[in-house]
Amino acid sequence: MNKVIKNLIMFIISFSLYITIEVLWDSTSHYSMGLISGFAFVIGGMLNDKFGWKMDLLLQSSIITVVITILEAIVGNIDYYFWYLNIWDYSNMPMNYFNGKICIPFCLIWLLFSFVVVFLHDAINYYWLHEGEQPEYWIFGKRIWQMPERKCHV
């Protein structure tokens, strides 16, 4: 499949899921949050495609967490200095940085989200787009799980 189309599909899925979850959780959202989610999912997925199956899942998720945090810092400060919407503000949270636009407790939430990025991206690639081999996941040199083999082969 064309990489642009694939990344657009991944972006739309992530954008939609994030906005839906945020509205269900908080009754509100902003499109910039969906944009961050979409870009994080696409970038995380591209990194996921580059990493070998034996790359430690914790390391892989940590790298994606850093990407998400950088995106959050960039968009958060664009909001802070130019949009003045104060879309999110972690200044009341412990260990906040960059004008309260990122904080360590939410980085831990993004770490959990990064695991979802890896699994969901692999599932979409393997089951829906029929790309790649059967995904497997490793932690500390041991295989912890392998996605079930797809039943339909195209």
PDB file of C-alpha atoms in Angstrom:
ATOM      1  CA  MET A   1       0.000   0.000   0.000  1.00  0.00           C
ATOM      2  CA  ASN A   2       1.108   3.543  -0.712  1.00  0.00           C
ATOM      3  CA  LYS A   3       2.836   4.936   2.424  1.00  0.00           C
ATOM      4  CA  VAL A   4       1.015   8.277   2.187  1.00  0.00           C
ATOM      5  CA  ILE A   5      -2.397   6.559   2.124  1.00  0.00           C
ATOM      6  CA  LYS A   6      -1.350   4.201   4.925  1.00  0.00           C
ATOM      7  CA  ASN A   7      -0.132   7.089   7.111  1.00  0.00           C
ATOM      8  CA  LEU A   8      -3.306   9.063   6.373  1.00  0.00           C
ATOM      9  CA  ILE A   9      -5.406   6.082   7.479  1.00  0.00           C
ATOM     10  CA  MET A  10      -3.325   5.738  10.654  1.00  0.00           C
ATOM     11  CA  PHE A  11      -3.603   9.490  11.326  1.00  0.00           C
ATOM     12  CA  ILE A  12      -7.392   9.512  10.946  1.00  0.00           C
ATOM     13  CA  ILE A  13      -7.800   6.461  13.186  1.00  0.00           C
ATOM     14  CA  SER A  14      -5.663   7.964  15.947  1.00  0.00           C
ATOM     15  CA  PHE A  15      -7.145  11.463  15.631  1.00  0.00           C
ATOM     16  CA  SER A  16     -10.672  10.048  15.887  1.00  0.00           C
ATOM     17  CA  LEU A  17      -9.928   7.668  18.744  1.00  0.00           C
ATOM     18  CA  TYR A  18      -8.147  10.299  20.821  1.00  0.00           C
ATOM     19  CA  ILE A  19     -10.851  12.945  20.383  1.00  0.00           C
ATOM     20  CA  THR A  20     -13.546  10.370  21.208  1.00  0.00           C
ATOM     21  CA  ILE A  21     -11.748   9.179  24.353  1.00  0.00           C
ATOM     22  CA  GLU A  22     -11.083  12.735  25.506  1.00  0.00           C
ATOM     23  CA  VAL A  23     -14.703  13.810  24.982  1.00  0.00           C
ATOM     24  CA  LEU A  24     -15.955  10.717  26.839  1.00  0.00           C
ATOM     25  CA  TRP A  25     -13.478  11.378  29.683  1.00  0.00           C
ATOM     26  CA  ASP A  26     -13.655  15.161  29.942  1.00  0.00           C
ATOM     27  CA  SER A  27     -16.708  16.208  27.849  1.00  0.00           C
ATOM     28  CA  THR A  28     -14.470  18.441  25.738  1.00  0.00           C
ATOM     29  CA  SER A  29     -11.495  18.358  23.400  1.00  0.00           C
ATOM     30  CA  HIS A  30      -9.646  20.505  20.902  1.00  0.00           C
ATOM     31  CA  TYR A  31      -8.563  19.586  17.394  1.00  0.00           C
ATOM     32  CA  SER A  32      -4.911  20.280  18.291  1.00  0.00           C
ATOM     33  CA  MET A  33      -5.031  17.323  20.699  1.00  0.00           C
ATOM     34  CA  GLY A  34      -6.237  15.115  17.856  1.00  0.00           C
ATOM     35  CA  LEU A  35      -3.447  16.464  15.652  1.00  0.00           C
ATOM     36  CA  ILE A  36      -0.839  15.596  18.276  1.00  0.00           C
ATOM     37  CA  SER A  37      -2.338  12.135  18.629  1.00  0.00           C
ATOM     38  CA  GLY A  38      -2.442  11.609  14.866  1.00  0.00           C
ATOM     39  CA  PHE A  39       1.141  12.741  14.324  1.00  0.00           C
ATOM     40  CA  ALA A  40       2.370  10.768  17.338  1.00  0.00           C
ATOM     41  CA  PHE A  41       0.646   7.636  16.032  1.00  0.00           C
ATOM     42  CA  VAL A  42       2.078   8.041  12.528  1.00  0.00           C
ATOM     43  CA  ILE A  43       5.589   8.865  13.757  1.00  0.00           C
ATOM     44  CA  GLY A  44       5.425   6.118  16.379  1.00  0.00           C
ATOM     45  CA  GLY A  45       4.196   3.691  13.737  1.00  0.00           C
ATOM     46  CA  MET A  46       6.994   4.655  11.347  1.00  0.00           C
ATOM     47  CA  LEU A  47       9.506   4.081  14.143  1.00  0.00           C
ATOM     48  CA  ASN A  48       7.754   0.821  14.977  1.00  0.00           C
ATOM     49  CA  ASP A  49       8.200  -0.266  11.341  1.00  0.00           C
ATOM     50  CA  LYS A  50      11.920   0.526  11.548  1.00  0.00           C
ATOM     51  CA  PHE A  51      12.502  -1.325  14.829  1.00  0.00           C
ATOM     52  CA  GLY A  52      13.128  -5.050  14.580  1.00  0.00           C
ATOM     53  CA  TRP A  53      10.827  -7.486  16.350  1.00  0.00           C
ATOM     54  CA  LYS A  54      13.516  -8.201  18.918  1.00  0.00           C
ATOM     55  CA  MET A  55      13.814  -4.582  20.021  1.00  0.00           C
ATOM     56  CA  ASP A  56      12.729  -4.362  23.633  1.00  0.00           C
ATOM     57  CA  LEU A  57       9.105  -3.206  23.884  1.00  0.00           C
ATOM     58  CA  LEU A  58       9.952  -0.976  26.864  1.00  0.00           C
ATOM     59  CA  LEU A  59      12.696   0.787  24.896  1.00  0.00           C
ATOM     60  CA  GLN A  60      10.471   1.112  21.837  1.00  0.00           C
ATOM     61  CA  SER A  61       7.631   2.586  23.917  1.00  0.00           C
ATOM     62  CA  SER A  62      10.035   4.919  25.721  1.00  0.00           C
ATOM     63  CA  ILE A  63      11.288   6.327  22.406  1.00  0.00           C
ATOM     64  CA  ILE A  64       7.698   6.900  21.262  1.00  0.00           C
ATOM     65  CA  THR A  65       6.956   8.573  24.627  1.00  0.00           C
ATOM     66  CA  VAL A  66       9.780  11.045  23.992  1.00  0.00           C
ATOM     67  CA  VAL A  67       8.316  11.810  20.545  1.00  0.00           C
ATOM     68  CA  ILE A  68       4.853  12.400  22.060  1.00  0.00           C
ATOM     69  CA  THR A  69       6.311  14.648  24.779  1.00  0.00           C
ATOM     70  CA  ILE A  70       8.262  16.694  22.225  1.00  0.00           C
ATOM     71  CA  LEU A  71       5.111  17.133  20.114  1.00  0.00           C
ATOM     72  CA  GLU A  72       3.180  18.148  23.221  1.00  0.00           C
ATOM     73  CA  ALA A  73       5.866  20.707  24.135  1.00  0.00           C
ATOM     74  CA  ILE A  74       5.947  22.185  20.618  1.00  0.00           C
ATOM     75  CA  VAL A  75       2.180  22.456  20.137  1.00  0.00           C
ATOM     76  CA  GLY A  76       1.661  23.525  23.752  1.00  0.00           C
ATOM     77  CA  ASN A  77       4.090  26.396  23.376  1.00  0.00           C
ATOM     78  CA  ILE A  78       2.662  27.424  20.011  1.00  0.00           C
ATOM     79  CA  ASP A  79      -0.645  27.676  21.898  1.00  0.00           C
ATOM     80  CA  TYR A  80       0.992  29.526  24.813  1.00  0.00           C
ATOM     81  CA  TYR A  81       2.793  32.134  22.680  1.00  0.00           C
ATOM     82  CA  PHE A  82       0.519  32.518  19.633  1.00  0.00           C
ATOM     83  CA  TRP A  83      -2.981  31.042  20.021  1.00  0.00           C
ATOM     84  CA  TYR A  84      -3.598  32.047  23.670  1.00  0.00           C
ATOM     85  CA  LEU A  85      -6.223  29.311  24.049  1.00  0.00           C
ATOM     86  CA  ASN A  86      -4.562  27.540  26.977  1.00  0.00           C
ATOM     87  CA  ILE A  87      -5.772  24.213  25.591  1.00  0.00           C
ATOM     88  CA  TRP A  88      -4.019  22.340  28.391  1.00  0.00           C
ATOM     89  CA  ASP A  89      -2.047  23.509  31.374  1.00  0.00           C
ATOM     90  CA  TYR A  90      -0.002  21.276  33.645  1.00  0.00           C
ATOM     91  CA  SER A  91       1.392  24.173  35.682  1.00  0.00           C
ATOM     92  CA  ASN A  92      -0.414  22.868  38.794  1.00  0.00           C
ATOM     93  CA  MET A  93       1.113  19.410  38.284  1.00  0.00           C
ATOM     94  CA  PRO A  94       4.427  18.389  39.837  1.00  0.00           C
ATOM     95  CA  MET A  95       7.542  18.443  37.654  1.00  0.00           C
ATOM     96  CA  ASN A  96       6.044  20.579  34.876  1.00  0.00           C
ATOM     97  CA  TYR A  97       8.206  22.260  32.236  1.00  0.00           C
ATOM     98  CA  PHE A  98       7.911  24.548  29.199  1.00  0.00           C
ATOM     99  CA  ASN A  99       5.295  26.911  30.609  1.00  0.00           C
ATOM    100  CA  GLY A 100       3.326  24.030  32.114  1.00  0.00           C
ATOM    101  CA  LYS A 101       2.846  22.320  28.741  1.00  0.00           C
ATOM    102  CA  ILE A 102       4.539  19.035  29.693  1.00  0.00           C
ATOM    103  CA  CYS A 103       4.933  17.222  33.004  1.00  0.00           C
ATOM    104  CA  ILE A 104       6.429  13.946  34.188  1.00  0.00           C
ATOM    105  CA  PRO A 105       3.142  12.383  35.441  1.00  0.00           C
ATOM    106  CA  PHE A 106       1.615  12.778  31.976  1.00  0.00           C
ATOM    107  CA  CYS A 107       4.787  11.419  30.387  1.00  0.00           C
ATOM    108  CA  LEU A 108       4.000   8.208  32.266  1.00  0.00           C
ATOM    109  CA  ILE A 109       0.499   8.252  30.764  1.00  0.00           C
ATOM    110  CA  TRP A 110       2.080   8.739  27.328  1.00  0.00           C
ATOM    111  CA  LEU A 111       4.271   5.713  28.044  1.00  0.00           C
ATOM    112  CA  LEU A 112       1.101   3.624  28.450  1.00  0.00           C
ATOM    113  CA  PHE A 113      -0.308   5.222  25.287  1.00  0.00           C
ATOM    114  CA  SER A 114       2.925   4.258  23.498  1.00  0.00           C
ATOM    115  CA  PHE A 115       2.243   0.579  24.167  1.00  0.00           C
ATOM    116  CA  VAL A 116      -1.183   1.093  22.574  1.00  0.00           C
ATOM    117  CA  VAL A 117       0.504   2.782  19.589  1.00  0.00           C
ATOM    118  CA  VAL A 118       2.766  -0.224  19.047  1.00  0.00           C
ATOM    119  CA  PHE A 119       0.045  -2.864  19.413  1.00  0.00           C
ATOM    120  CA  LEU A 120      -2.643  -0.997  17.472  1.00  0.00           C
ATOM    121  CA  HIS A 121      -0.273  -0.047  14.660  1.00  0.00           C
ATOM    122  CA  ASP A 122       0.921  -3.643  14.363  1.00  0.00           C
ATOM    123  CA  ALA A 123      -2.647  -4.984  14.457  1.00  0.00           C
ATOM    124  CA  ILE A 124      -3.809  -2.597  11.715  1.00  0.00           C
ATOM    125  CA  ASN A 125      -0.773  -3.426   9.578  1.00  0.00           C
ATOM    126  CA  TYR A 126      -0.982  -7.180  10.060  1.00  0.00           C
ATOM    127  CA  TYR A 127      -4.714  -7.898  10.169  1.00  0.00           C
ATOM    128  CA  TRP A 128      -6.286  -5.124   8.129  1.00  0.00           C
ATOM    129  CA  LEU A 129      -3.604  -4.022   5.649  1.00  0.00           C
ATOM    130  CA  HIS A 130      -1.985  -7.491   5.437  1.00  0.00           C
ATOM    131  CA  GLU A 131       1.512  -6.043   5.717  1.00  0.00           C
ATOM    132  CA  GLY A 132       4.465  -7.547   7.488  1.00  0.00           C
ATOM    133  CA  GLU A 133       5.078 -10.668   9.457  1.00  0.00           C
ATOM    134  CA  GLN A 134       3.198 -11.872  12.517  1.00  0.00           C
ATOM    135  CA  PRO A 135       4.070  -9.332  15.250  1.00  0.00           C
ATOM    136  CA  GLU A 136       5.872 -10.487  18.367  1.00  0.00           C
ATOM    137  CA  TYR A 137       6.983  -8.569  21.438  1.00  0.00           C
ATOM    138  CA  TRP A 138      10.102  -8.880  23.559  1.00  0.00           C
ATOM    139  CA  ILE A 139      11.033  -7.539  26.992  1.00  0.00           C
ATOM    140  CA  PHE A 140      14.486  -8.084  28.492  1.00  0.00           C
ATOM    141  CA  GLY A 141      15.421 -10.541  25.737  1.00  0.00           C
ATOM    142  CA  LYS A 142      12.386 -12.782  26.231  1.00  0.00           C
ATOM    143  CA  ARG A 143       9.431 -13.054  23.896  1.00  0.00           C
ATOM    144  CA  ILE A 144       6.378 -12.137  25.948  1.00  0.00           C
ATOM    145  CA  TRP A 145       3.653 -12.375  23.324  1.00  0.00           C
ATOM    146  CA  GLN A 146       2.925 -12.915  19.657  1.00  0.00           C
ATOM    147  CA  MET A 147      -0.218 -11.725  17.900  1.00  0.00           C
ATOM    148  CA  PRO A 148      -2.422 -14.598  16.770  1.00  0.00           C
ATOM    149  CA  GLU A 149      -1.914 -15.626  13.165  1.00  0.00           C
ATOM    150  CA  ARG A 150      -4.345 -13.977  10.764  1.00  0.00           C
ATOM    151  CA  LYS A 151      -6.927 -16.362   9.369  1.00  0.00           C
ATOM    152  CA  CYS A 152      -7.455 -14.590   6.039  1.00  0.00           C
ATOM    153  CA  HIS A 153      -4.590 -14.330   3.573  1.00  0.00           C
ATOM    154  CA  VAL A 154      -4.788 -11.938   0.647  1.00  0.00           C
TER     155      VAL A 154
END
